[in-house]
Short mmCIF file of C-alpha atoms and ligand atoms in Angstrom, two decimals:
data_model
loop_
_atom_site.label_atom_id
_atom_site.label_comp_id
_atom_site.label_asym_id
_atom_site.label_seq_id
_atom_site.Cartn_x
_atom_site.Cartn_y
_atom_site.Cartn_z
CA UNK A 1 -49.10 48.57 -27.65
CA UNK A 2 -47.45 49.95 -24.49
CA UNK A 3 -45.50 53.21 -24.52
CA UNK A 4 -42.37 51.38 -25.66
CA UNK A 5 -41.84 50.75 -29.37
CA UNK A 6 -42.69 54.20 -30.73
CA UNK A 7 -40.55 56.99 -32.16
CA UNK A 8 -40.16 58.67 -28.76
CA UNK A 9 -39.27 55.47 -26.99
CA UNK A 10 -38.08 52.75 -29.38
CA UNK A 11 -37.95 49.16 -28.17
CA UNK A 12 -34.29 48.38 -27.47
CA UNK A 13 -33.21 44.79 -28.10
CA UNK A 14 -29.81 43.16 -27.56
CA UNK A 15 -29.11 39.94 -29.45
CA UNK A 16 -26.22 37.74 -28.35
CA UNK A 17 -24.91 35.71 -31.27
CA UNK A 18 -24.86 36.47 -34.99
CA UNK A 19 -25.74 33.11 -36.54
CA UNK A 20 -28.98 32.40 -38.42
CA UNK A 21 -31.10 32.45 -35.24
CA UNK A 22 -29.83 35.93 -34.30
CA UNK A 23 -30.45 37.33 -37.78
CA UNK A 24 -33.93 35.81 -37.95
CA UNK A 25 -34.78 37.50 -34.65
CA UNK A 26 -33.88 40.80 -36.32
CA UNK A 27 -35.83 40.04 -39.52
CA UNK A 28 -38.88 38.93 -37.53
CA UNK A 29 -38.79 42.13 -35.47
CA UNK A 30 -38.59 44.15 -38.69
CA UNK A 31 -41.82 42.55 -39.92
CA UNK A 32 -43.70 44.75 -37.43
CA UNK A 33 -43.61 47.96 -39.43
CA UNK A 34 -45.43 50.01 -36.79
CA UNK A 35 -42.86 49.01 -34.17
CA UNK A 36 -39.89 51.32 -33.63
CA UNK A 37 -37.07 49.02 -32.65
CA UNK A 38 -33.31 49.43 -32.16
CA UNK A 39 -31.36 46.17 -32.38
CA UNK A 40 -27.76 45.64 -31.27
CA UNK A 41 -26.12 42.30 -32.03
CA UNK A 42 -23.12 41.18 -29.95
CA UNK A 43 -20.79 38.56 -31.39
CA UNK A 44 -17.81 36.94 -29.64
CA UNK A 45 -16.00 36.43 -32.96
CA UNK A 46 -14.86 39.26 -35.25
CA UNK A 47 -17.02 37.85 -38.06
CA UNK A 48 -20.80 37.41 -38.29
CA UNK A 49 -22.98 34.45 -39.43
CA UNK A 50 -21.99 31.74 -36.93
CA UNK A 51 -22.35 28.23 -38.34
CA UNK A 52 -23.07 29.53 -41.84
CA UNK A 53 -19.43 30.64 -41.95
CA UNK A 54 -17.91 28.06 -39.59
CA UNK A 55 -20.24 25.05 -39.86
CA UNK A 56 -21.68 24.73 -43.38
CA UNK A 57 -19.40 22.53 -45.49
CA UNK A 58 -17.16 24.49 -47.90
CA UNK A 59 -18.37 22.38 -50.84
CA UNK A 60 -21.96 23.53 -50.17
CA UNK A 61 -21.73 27.16 -51.33
CA UNK A 62 -25.47 27.40 -52.02
CA UNK A 63 -26.21 26.93 -48.33
CA UNK A 64 -23.92 29.87 -47.58
CA UNK A 65 -25.70 32.23 -49.98
CA UNK A 66 -28.23 32.87 -47.20
CA UNK A 67 -25.69 35.42 -45.89
CA UNK A 68 -26.91 37.77 -48.63
CA UNK A 69 -30.23 37.94 -46.79
CA UNK A 70 -28.43 38.58 -43.48
CA UNK A 71 -26.42 41.27 -45.19
CA UNK A 72 -29.58 43.06 -46.27
CA UNK A 73 -30.95 42.80 -42.73
CA UNK A 74 -27.71 44.24 -41.34
CA UNK A 75 -28.09 47.35 -43.48
CA UNK A 76 -31.25 48.38 -41.67
CA UNK A 77 -30.42 51.70 -39.99
CA UNK A 78 -31.78 50.41 -36.67
CA UNK A 79 -29.37 47.46 -36.55
CA UNK A 80 -25.81 47.54 -35.18
CA UNK A 81 -23.17 44.79 -35.07
CA UNK A 82 -20.66 44.64 -32.22
CA UNK A 83 -18.16 41.98 -33.31
CA UNK A 84 -15.28 40.67 -31.21
CA UNK A 85 -17.30 41.49 -28.09
CA UNK A 86 -17.88 38.60 -25.72
CA UNK A 87 -20.92 38.28 -23.49
CA UNK A 88 -19.75 37.41 -19.97
CA UNK A 89 -16.30 38.96 -20.53
CA UNK A 90 -16.54 42.32 -22.29
CA UNK A 91 -20.19 42.88 -21.46
CA UNK A 92 -22.38 41.19 -18.87
CA UNK A 93 -26.06 40.73 -18.08
CA UNK A 94 -26.16 43.75 -15.73
CA UNK A 95 -24.72 45.99 -18.46
CA UNK A 96 -27.32 44.81 -20.93
CA UNK A 97 -30.16 45.16 -18.43
CA UNK A 98 -29.22 48.82 -18.04
CA UNK A 99 -29.45 49.51 -21.77
CA UNK A 100 -32.13 47.27 -23.25
CA UNK A 101 -35.78 46.35 -22.81
CA UNK A 102 -35.19 42.83 -24.12
CA UNK A 103 -32.18 40.52 -24.47
CA UNK A 104 -32.16 37.49 -26.79
CA UNK A 105 -29.56 34.73 -26.45
CA UNK A 106 -28.90 33.06 -29.81
CA UNK A 107 -25.55 31.47 -29.03
CA UNK A 108 -26.14 28.08 -30.69
CA UNK A 109 -24.64 24.81 -29.49
CA UNK A 110 -20.92 25.39 -29.25
CA UNK A 111 -19.62 22.09 -27.99
CA UNK A 112 -20.05 18.40 -28.73
CA UNK A 113 -21.08 15.21 -26.98
CA UNK A 114 -18.66 12.43 -26.06
CA UNK A 115 -19.31 8.72 -26.60
CA UNK A 116 -18.79 7.69 -22.97
CA UNK A 117 -16.75 4.58 -23.84
CA UNK A 118 -13.25 3.43 -22.78
CA UNK A 119 -10.32 4.78 -24.78
CA UNK A 120 -11.63 8.24 -25.55
CA UNK A 121 -8.41 9.85 -24.34
CA UNK A 122 -6.37 8.18 -27.11
CA UNK A 123 -4.74 10.51 -29.63
CA UNK A 124 -6.57 10.39 -32.93
CA UNK A 125 -10.03 10.60 -31.32
CA UNK A 126 -11.67 13.94 -32.21
CA UNK A 127 -15.07 15.52 -32.28
CA UNK A 128 -16.49 16.21 -35.73
CA UNK A 129 -17.40 19.68 -34.44
CA UNK A 130 -13.74 20.62 -34.03
CA UNK A 131 -12.75 19.13 -37.39
CA UNK A 132 -15.57 21.08 -39.09
CA UNK A 133 -14.55 24.29 -37.31
CA UNK A 134 -10.90 23.62 -38.29
CA UNK A 135 -11.52 23.13 -42.00
CA UNK A 136 -13.82 26.14 -42.02
CA UNK A 137 -11.11 28.39 -40.57
CA UNK A 138 -12.67 29.13 -37.17
CA UNK A 139 -10.04 31.20 -35.30
CA UNK A 140 -10.41 29.10 -32.10
CA UNK A 141 -9.65 25.87 -33.99
CA UNK A 142 -7.14 27.02 -36.61
CA UNK A 143 -4.16 25.59 -34.71
CA UNK A 144 -5.54 22.05 -34.30
CA UNK A 145 -3.65 19.15 -35.84
CA UNK A 146 -5.19 16.00 -37.30
CA UNK A 147 -3.05 13.03 -38.25
CA UNK A 148 -4.09 12.62 -41.87
CA UNK A 149 -1.37 10.06 -42.57
CA UNK A 150 -3.70 7.24 -41.39
CA UNK A 151 -5.45 5.07 -43.96
CA UNK A 152 -8.55 4.09 -41.93
CA UNK A 153 -10.94 6.69 -40.55
CA UNK A 154 -14.11 6.12 -38.57
CA UNK A 155 -16.93 8.67 -38.31
CA UNK A 156 -19.45 7.86 -35.58
CA UNK A 157 -23.02 9.04 -36.21
CA UNK A 158 -25.42 9.04 -39.19
CA UNK A 159 -26.38 12.72 -39.34
CA UNK A 160 -25.59 15.40 -41.91
CA UNK A 161 -22.47 16.49 -40.03
CA UNK A 162 -21.08 12.93 -40.23
CA UNK A 163 -21.71 12.95 -43.99
CA UNK A 164 -20.10 16.41 -44.30
CA UNK A 165 -16.95 15.12 -42.60
CA UNK A 166 -16.84 11.93 -44.69
CA UNK A 167 -17.46 13.86 -47.91
CA UNK A 168 -14.75 16.46 -47.23
CA UNK A 169 -12.28 13.61 -46.62
CA UNK A 170 -13.29 12.07 -49.96
CA UNK A 171 -13.19 15.21 -52.10
CA UNK A 172 -10.26 15.59 -54.48
CA UNK A 173 -7.90 18.46 -53.75
CA UNK A 174 -8.92 20.04 -57.08
CA UNK A 175 -12.54 20.08 -55.87
CA UNK A 176 -11.60 21.50 -52.47
CA UNK A 177 -9.41 24.12 -54.12
CA UNK A 178 -12.55 25.70 -55.62
CA UNK A 179 -14.12 26.25 -52.21
CA UNK A 180 -13.60 28.63 -49.29
CA UNK A 181 -12.04 25.88 -47.13
CA UNK A 182 -9.30 27.29 -44.88
CA UNK A 183 -5.95 27.45 -46.70
CA UNK A 184 -4.15 25.34 -44.08
CA UNK A 185 -6.87 22.65 -44.34
CA UNK A 186 -6.62 22.64 -48.12
CA UNK A 187 -2.90 22.07 -47.81
CA UNK A 188 -3.22 19.37 -45.13
CA UNK A 189 -5.94 17.52 -47.03
CA UNK A 190 -4.03 17.73 -50.32
CA UNK A 191 -1.57 15.12 -49.11
CA UNK A 192 -3.71 12.99 -46.87
CA UNK A 193 -3.34 9.22 -46.98
CA UNK A 194 -6.89 8.27 -46.06
CA UNK A 195 -8.17 5.32 -48.10
CA UNK A 196 -11.06 3.80 -46.14
CA UNK A 197 -13.74 5.77 -44.34
CA UNK A 198 -16.39 4.06 -42.21
CA UNK A 199 -19.51 5.95 -41.13
CA UNK A 200 -21.23 4.16 -38.24
CA UNK A 201 -24.94 4.28 -37.44
CA UNK A 202 -26.18 2.67 -34.24
CA UNK A 203 -29.62 2.17 -35.76
CA UNK A 204 -30.74 1.25 -39.29
CA UNK A 205 -31.20 3.03 -42.62
CA UNK A 206 -34.80 3.89 -41.67
CA UNK A 207 -33.56 5.88 -38.64
CA UNK A 208 -30.62 7.66 -40.30
CA UNK A 209 -30.60 11.35 -39.36
CA UNK A 210 -29.16 12.59 -42.66
CA UNK A 211 -31.33 14.04 -45.42
CA UNK A 212 -31.89 12.46 -48.88
CA UNK A 213 -29.91 15.07 -50.84
CA UNK A 214 -26.86 14.56 -48.66
CA UNK A 215 -26.86 10.74 -48.88
CA UNK A 216 -27.38 10.90 -52.65
CA UNK A 217 -24.47 13.31 -53.03
CA UNK A 218 -22.05 10.65 -51.75
CA UNK A 219 -22.75 8.57 -54.84
CA UNK A 220 -21.53 11.44 -57.03
CA UNK A 221 -18.03 11.64 -55.53
CA UNK A 222 -15.37 11.40 -58.25
CA UNK A 223 -12.68 9.47 -56.43
CA UNK A 224 -14.71 7.39 -53.99
CA UNK A 225 -16.77 4.21 -54.07
CA UNK A 226 -19.70 4.02 -51.66
CA UNK A 227 -20.43 0.67 -50.09
CA UNK A 228 -23.22 -0.65 -47.87
CA UNK A 229 -23.35 -4.25 -46.68
CA UNK A 230 -26.51 -5.86 -48.14
CA UNK A 231 -27.43 -7.38 -44.76
CA UNK A 232 -27.37 -3.95 -43.12
CA UNK A 233 -29.24 -2.20 -45.95
CA UNK A 234 -32.24 -4.52 -45.83
CA UNK A 235 -35.25 -3.01 -44.10
CA UNK A 236 -35.79 -4.87 -40.82
CA UNK A 237 -39.24 -5.95 -39.66
CA UNK A 238 -39.30 -3.58 -36.66
CA UNK A 239 -38.58 -0.53 -38.81
CA UNK A 240 -41.01 -1.69 -41.49
CA UNK A 241 -43.81 -1.87 -38.93
CA UNK A 242 -42.81 1.53 -37.53
CA UNK A 243 -42.81 3.16 -40.98
CA UNK A 244 -46.17 1.66 -41.86
CA UNK A 245 -47.62 3.51 -38.86
CA UNK A 246 -45.39 6.60 -39.22
CA UNK A 247 -44.76 7.24 -42.91
CA UNK A 248 -41.77 9.45 -43.73
CA UNK A 249 -40.79 10.52 -47.24
CA UNK A 250 -37.25 11.31 -46.11
CA UNK A 251 -36.87 7.86 -44.59
CA UNK A 252 -38.25 6.23 -47.77
CA UNK A 253 -35.80 8.15 -49.93
CA UNK A 254 -32.88 7.39 -47.62
CA UNK A 255 -33.74 3.68 -47.56
CA UNK A 256 -34.01 3.52 -51.36
CA UNK A 257 -30.64 5.26 -51.81
CA UNK A 258 -28.91 3.02 -49.27
CA UNK A 259 -30.36 -0.05 -50.90
CA UNK A 260 -29.03 1.16 -54.25
CA UNK A 261 -25.56 1.55 -52.77
CA UNK A 262 -25.77 -1.98 -51.37
CA UNK A 263 -26.31 -3.35 -54.89
CA UNK A 264 -23.48 -1.38 -56.47
CA UNK A 265 -20.12 -3.07 -56.62
CA UNK A 266 -17.10 -0.84 -55.85
CA UNK A 267 -15.45 0.34 -59.07
CA UNK A 268 -11.91 0.39 -57.68
CA UNK A 269 -11.76 4.13 -57.06
CA UNK A 270 -9.06 5.63 -54.87
CA UNK A 271 -11.14 5.70 -51.69
CA UNK A 272 -13.82 3.46 -50.23
CA UNK A 273 -16.57 4.98 -48.09
CA UNK A 274 -18.51 2.35 -46.16
CA UNK A 275 -21.77 3.15 -44.41
CA UNK A 276 -22.36 0.68 -41.58
CA UNK A 277 -25.71 0.26 -39.80
CA UNK A 278 -26.69 -1.32 -36.48
CA UNK A 279 -23.19 -0.98 -35.01
CA UNK A 280 -21.96 0.99 -31.98
CA UNK A 281 -18.40 1.67 -30.90
CA UNK A 282 -17.91 -0.02 -27.51
CA UNK A 283 -14.21 0.73 -26.96
CA UNK A 284 -11.40 2.63 -28.62
CA UNK A 285 -8.17 0.66 -28.67
CA UNK A 286 -4.66 1.95 -29.18
CA UNK A 287 -0.94 1.50 -28.97
CA UNK A 288 1.45 3.94 -27.33
CA UNK A 289 -1.45 6.30 -26.62
CA UNK A 290 -2.62 6.40 -30.25
CA UNK A 291 -5.88 5.10 -31.64
CA UNK A 292 -5.46 1.97 -33.79
CA UNK A 293 -8.85 0.26 -33.74
CA UNK A 294 -12.46 0.42 -32.60
CA UNK A 295 -14.25 -2.49 -30.96
CA UNK A 296 -17.76 -2.52 -32.39
CA UNK A 297 -20.81 -4.21 -31.05
CA UNK A 298 -23.62 -5.22 -33.36
CA UNK A 299 -27.09 -3.91 -32.46
CA UNK A 300 -30.57 -5.11 -33.19
CA UNK A 301 -33.66 -2.91 -33.59
CA UNK A 302 -36.27 -3.04 -30.84
CA UNK A 303 -39.49 -1.13 -30.23
CA UNK A 304 -39.16 1.11 -27.13
CA UNK A 305 -42.02 1.91 -24.72
CA UNK A 306 -42.54 5.27 -26.42
CA UNK A 307 -43.01 3.48 -29.76
CA UNK A 308 -39.69 4.56 -31.28
CA UNK A 309 -37.17 2.14 -32.78
CA UNK A 310 -34.08 1.81 -30.60
CA UNK A 311 -30.78 -0.05 -30.86
CA UNK A 312 -30.15 -2.91 -28.46
CA UNK A 313 -26.62 -4.32 -28.21
CA UNK A 314 -26.10 -7.99 -29.04
CA UNK A 315 -23.04 -10.01 -28.04
CA UNK A 316 -21.66 -9.98 -31.58
CA UNK A 317 -18.48 -7.94 -31.81
CA UNK A 318 -15.91 -6.98 -34.41
CA UNK A 319 -12.71 -4.99 -34.52
CA UNK A 320 -12.42 -2.20 -37.07
CA UNK A 321 -8.95 -0.75 -37.77
CA UNK A 322 -8.97 3.04 -37.27
CA UNK A 323 -6.15 5.57 -37.08
CA UNK A 324 -8.49 8.53 -36.78
CA UNK A 325 -12.01 8.83 -35.38
CA UNK A 326 -14.50 11.68 -35.55
CA UNK A 327 -17.48 11.43 -33.25
CA UNK A 328 -20.42 13.16 -34.84
CA UNK A 329 -23.14 12.41 -32.35
CA UNK A 330 -24.65 15.86 -31.94
CA UNK A 331 -23.71 19.31 -30.72
CA UNK A 332 -24.41 20.62 -27.22
CA UNK A 333 -25.16 24.09 -25.84
CA UNK A 334 -22.82 25.88 -23.43
CA UNK A 335 -24.01 27.68 -20.27
CA UNK A 336 -23.79 31.49 -20.26
CA UNK A 337 -23.04 33.57 -17.15
CA UNK A 338 -26.17 34.62 -15.19
CA UNK A 339 -28.60 32.71 -17.44
CA UNK A 340 -30.48 29.59 -16.17
CA UNK A 341 -29.08 26.52 -17.94
CA UNK A 342 -30.31 22.94 -17.95
CA UNK A 343 -27.24 20.68 -17.76
CA UNK A 344 -29.23 17.60 -18.80
CA UNK A 345 -30.57 19.05 -22.02
CA UNK A 346 -27.71 21.48 -22.71
CA UNK A 347 -30.28 24.26 -23.25
CA UNK A 348 -31.14 27.57 -21.64
CA UNK A 349 -34.36 26.98 -19.67
CA UNK A 350 -37.21 28.46 -21.69
CA UNK A 351 -40.83 28.24 -22.73
CA UNK A 352 -41.47 29.08 -26.40
CA UNK A 353 -38.41 31.34 -26.25
CA UNK A 354 -39.05 33.09 -22.91
CA UNK A 355 -36.18 32.31 -20.52
CA UNK A 356 -37.53 30.82 -17.31
CA UNK A 357 -36.08 30.08 -13.90
CA UNK A 358 -35.83 26.46 -12.74
CA UNK A 359 -39.40 26.67 -11.41
CA UNK A 360 -40.65 27.58 -14.90
CA UNK A 361 -41.34 31.27 -14.15
CA UNK A 362 -40.55 33.62 -17.06
CA UNK A 363 -37.70 36.05 -16.37
CA UNK A 364 -38.71 39.49 -17.65
CA UNK A 365 -36.87 40.66 -20.74
CA UNK A 366 -34.83 37.50 -21.38
CA UNK A 367 -35.35 35.31 -24.47
CA UNK A 368 -33.66 32.59 -26.52
CA UNK A 369 -33.70 31.54 -30.17
CA UNK A 370 -32.06 28.80 -32.24
CA UNK A 371 -30.11 25.77 -31.04
CA UNK A 372 -29.61 27.09 -27.48
CA UNK A 373 -33.43 27.23 -27.26
CA UNK A 374 -34.52 23.98 -28.95
CA UNK A 375 -31.35 21.88 -29.40
CA UNK A 376 -29.13 21.18 -32.43
CA UNK A 377 -31.75 20.20 -34.97
CA UNK A 378 -33.16 21.26 -38.32
CA UNK A 379 -31.73 23.11 -41.28
CA UNK A 380 -30.81 26.82 -41.46
CA UNK A 381 -34.38 27.81 -42.36
CA UNK A 382 -35.76 26.06 -39.26
CA UNK A 383 -34.32 28.95 -37.28
CA UNK A 384 -36.68 31.34 -39.01
CA UNK A 385 -39.79 29.74 -37.52
CA UNK A 386 -37.98 29.23 -34.24
CA UNK A 387 -37.11 32.97 -34.08
CA UNK A 388 -40.65 33.91 -35.07
CA UNK A 389 -42.04 32.08 -32.05
CA UNK A 390 -39.59 33.95 -29.80
CA UNK A 391 -40.38 37.31 -31.40
CA UNK A 392 -44.13 36.68 -30.98
CA UNK A 393 -43.50 36.25 -27.23
CA UNK A 394 -41.36 39.40 -27.20
CA UNK A 395 -44.12 41.42 -28.85
CA UNK A 396 -46.72 40.04 -26.45
CA UNK A 397 -44.50 41.16 -23.59
CA UNK A 398 -44.11 44.63 -25.11
CA UNK A 399 -47.90 44.89 -25.23
CA UNK A 400 -48.14 43.62 -21.63
CA UNK A 401 -45.29 45.92 -20.54
CA UNK A 402 -43.31 42.98 -19.16
CA UNK A 403 -39.98 44.52 -20.02
CA UNK A 404 -36.65 45.42 -18.49
CA UNK A 405 -36.35 49.03 -17.39
CA UNK A 406 -33.14 50.33 -19.01
CA UNK A 407 -31.49 53.31 -17.34
CA UNK A 408 -30.24 54.64 -20.66
CA UNK A 409 -32.07 54.29 -23.95
CA UNK A 410 -29.41 56.06 -25.99
CA UNK A 411 -27.64 53.71 -28.47
CA UNK A 412 -24.53 55.87 -28.23
CA UNK A 413 -24.10 55.00 -24.53
CA UNK A 414 -23.73 51.34 -25.47
CA UNK A 415 -21.33 52.16 -28.30
CA UNK A 416 -19.21 54.12 -25.83
CA UNK A 417 -19.35 51.37 -23.19
CA UNK A 418 -18.28 48.72 -25.71
CA UNK A 419 -15.40 50.88 -26.95
CA UNK A 420 -14.18 51.37 -23.37
CA UNK A 421 -14.29 47.63 -22.68
CA UNK A 422 -13.05 46.35 -26.00
CA UNK A 423 -10.64 48.37 -28.11
CA UNK A 424 -10.82 45.96 -31.02
CA UNK A 425 -14.54 46.05 -31.59
CA UNK A 426 -15.59 45.21 -35.16
CA UNK A 427 -18.58 47.02 -36.67
CA UNK A 428 -20.61 45.64 -39.56
CA UNK A 429 -18.86 48.04 -41.88
CA UNK A 430 -15.50 46.72 -40.60
CA UNK A 431 -16.71 43.21 -41.38
CA UNK A 432 -17.59 44.32 -44.90
CA UNK A 433 -14.01 45.53 -45.37
CA UNK A 434 -12.67 42.16 -44.13
CA UNK A 435 -15.18 40.37 -46.36
CA UNK A 436 -14.11 42.40 -49.40
CA UNK A 437 -10.45 41.56 -48.73
CA UNK A 438 -11.25 37.83 -48.42
CA UNK A 439 -13.23 37.87 -51.68
CA UNK A 440 -10.50 39.82 -53.43
CA UNK A 441 -7.84 37.36 -52.21
CA UNK A 442 -9.95 34.52 -53.58
CA UNK A 443 -10.32 36.03 -57.08
CA UNK A 444 -6.86 35.18 -58.40
CA UNK A 445 -7.21 31.58 -57.18
CA UNK A 446 -10.73 31.27 -58.62
CA UNK A 447 -12.15 30.69 -55.15
CA UNK A 448 -15.18 32.35 -53.53
CA UNK A 449 -12.87 33.79 -50.87
CA UNK A 450 -9.71 33.04 -48.93
CA UNK A 451 -10.67 33.24 -45.27
CA UNK A 452 -8.66 35.03 -42.65
CA UNK A 453 -8.41 32.64 -39.74
CA UNK A 454 -6.61 34.81 -37.21
CA UNK A 455 -7.90 37.92 -35.49
CA UNK A 456 -4.55 39.69 -35.97
CA UNK A 457 -4.71 39.19 -39.73
CA UNK A 458 -8.24 40.57 -39.79
CA UNK A 459 -7.17 43.61 -37.77
CA UNK A 460 -4.18 44.22 -40.05
CA UNK A 461 -6.25 44.09 -43.21
CA UNK A 462 -8.85 46.27 -41.53
CA UNK A 463 -6.22 48.91 -40.74
CA UNK A 464 -5.09 48.91 -44.36
CA UNK A 465 -8.65 49.03 -45.67
CA UNK A 466 -9.69 51.80 -43.29
CA UNK A 467 -6.84 53.96 -44.56
CA UNK A 468 -8.22 53.80 -48.07
CA UNK A 469 -11.88 53.75 -47.09
CA UNK A 470 -13.79 57.00 -47.21
CA UNK A 471 -16.81 55.85 -45.21
CA UNK A 472 -16.76 56.06 -41.43
CA UNK A 473 -17.41 53.06 -39.24
CA UNK A 474 -20.77 53.37 -37.50
P1 NAP B 1 -27.97 14.77 -35.80
O1 NAP B 1 -28.69 15.02 -37.06
O2 NAP B 1 -28.73 14.84 -34.54
O3 NAP B 1 -27.27 13.32 -35.92
C1 NAP B 1 -26.60 12.76 -34.84
C2 NAP B 1 -26.28 11.32 -35.15
O4 NAP B 1 -25.50 10.81 -34.07
C3 NAP B 1 -27.51 10.42 -35.26
O5 NAP B 1 -27.31 9.49 -36.28
C4 NAP B 1 -27.53 9.73 -33.90
O6 NAP B 1 -28.10 8.44 -33.92
C5 NAP B 1 -26.06 9.58 -33.64
N1 NAP B 1 -25.74 9.33 -32.24
C6 NAP B 1 -26.09 10.07 -31.17
N2 NAP B 1 -25.56 9.56 -30.05
C7 NAP B 1 -24.87 8.45 -30.43
C8 NAP B 1 -24.10 7.50 -29.75
N3 NAP B 1 -23.92 7.56 -28.43
N4 NAP B 1 -23.51 6.49 -30.46
C9 NAP B 1 -23.67 6.42 -31.79
N5 NAP B 1 -24.39 7.31 -32.50
C10 NAP B 1 -24.97 8.31 -31.83
O7 NAP B 1 -26.75 15.78 -35.59
P2 NAP B 1 -25.69 16.44 -36.58
O8 NAP B 1 -25.31 15.54 -37.68
O9 NAP B 1 -24.65 16.99 -35.68
O10 NAP B 1 -26.50 17.65 -37.24
C11 NAP B 1 -27.04 18.70 -36.43
C12 NAP B 1 -28.11 19.44 -37.23
O11 NAP B 1 -27.50 20.20 -38.29
C13 NAP B 1 -29.09 18.49 -37.90
O12 NAP B 1 -30.37 19.03 -37.84
C14 NAP B 1 -28.59 18.43 -39.33
O13 NAP B 1 -29.58 18.09 -40.28
C15 NAP B 1 -28.10 19.87 -39.51
N6 NAP B 1 -27.13 19.90 -40.61
C16 NAP B 1 -27.63 20.06 -41.86
C17 NAP B 1 -26.76 20.03 -42.94
C18 NAP B 1 -27.33 20.16 -44.32
O14 NAP B 1 -28.48 20.55 -44.47
N7 NAP B 1 -26.57 19.85 -45.35
C19 NAP B 1 -25.39 19.87 -42.76
C20 NAP B 1 -24.91 19.70 -41.46
C21 NAP B 1 -25.80 19.72 -40.38
P3 NAP B 1 -29.59 8.21 -33.35
O15 NAP B 1 -30.49 8.74 -34.40
O16 NAP B 1 -29.65 6.74 -33.17
O17 NAP B 1 -29.70 8.98 -32.06
#
């Protein structure tokens, strides 16, 4: 190992983003017990955990329990959290280069993709990403409005996010009231008028992107019938041939579940959730600027040159009434100042986690992990292996002395710089005080927590908590 990473000269790492990818970078670095490493995590929001707090569905509390692991990681004495500090605004690349040997961008995929069809400017057309962020109490989305007085809702896409959105719309208010869904969303959804929800897949059941547990869960909804048209559930010859050559247990389970739904007659429950396959929205139609319907085109499966099964449009069309539409066709990364970004892929240019310039040459000291590295795919745990690959590269570069040359290696200099730039910085201990207040507010309502959704409310509760708190913020 080079002369960085020992007690006299610890490796100094900055991590931008505090979602799963960021925390798994920290935990992977901590696996190297003979490495002395100081890790500072910068987060734009006042709260840590990224999509675990603002993306995972509120009715999936088990998926959120992973924060206990992140909490343990955060208590390592060599880790510091700088919340409410934005890269590119409060702190920039030059600042970080002066204080760290290595910088890891783990900023996720913060925006969504559009459908690219006529009518997308109509009111009532939303991205699933903003709806998810809204019901999860993300401060940037807390003021959004969704017209929940409409009876017909379309969700475009057949991934887990599409199913999350559909499921949340189908949950009873009593069920939602036991979760950590944002208070305003609980209230808005309590009185919604939605009766029919259509989830649209452009390909067939064999190509659905959701996972078996999630599709099965729809069948357990109390107030909702799940319907699949028998013609669309039947395994087509193209997919059958593909699966014979490329067996997939997930696909088999999904197909079996969808087929079961296609044989089950609706029982007259309050809501009807229809999963449609081989259909694509071709146009959004409206009246007086408001969405009223979607023109659908029927697709057929074809084998593409690369062997995959694709959807090809036919000339069969239908009109589906829709007062609200959520497009759930994948997230997309956002460019960061001074970091090479590929506009086509929506990713930071990288090789195995090393940031590269457009010619593919590694830029010393810069790394990526998570969705901004590989795209919006996989489950939370996928980020662990993704971060491990990045950390392996980082360690190789420590050994090869391919590092940044920070002017100051004193953690206090950064703390001071951040305080000068950002007078409302939130430390991990501050977050714990906010967290405790949220959990305490949830107790009386028998909820896991009641989330604060505005920075000002977090700062107010923090002021109150600090006055009674005997420990000092780090
Ligand atoms: P996803 O899994 O990539 O699904 C995107 C869906 O959109 C696919 O069905 C895709 O169809 C469809 N699509 C893309 N472009 C389209 C277009 N132009 N027209 C119509 N359909 C289009 O993305 P996601 O649902 O946003 O999920 C992101 C990641 O988070 C996934 O890895 C997911 O598993 C994970 N996640 C997991 C959970 C969980 O574990 N419970 C919950 C939420 C999210 P094609 O396949 O035909 O491209």
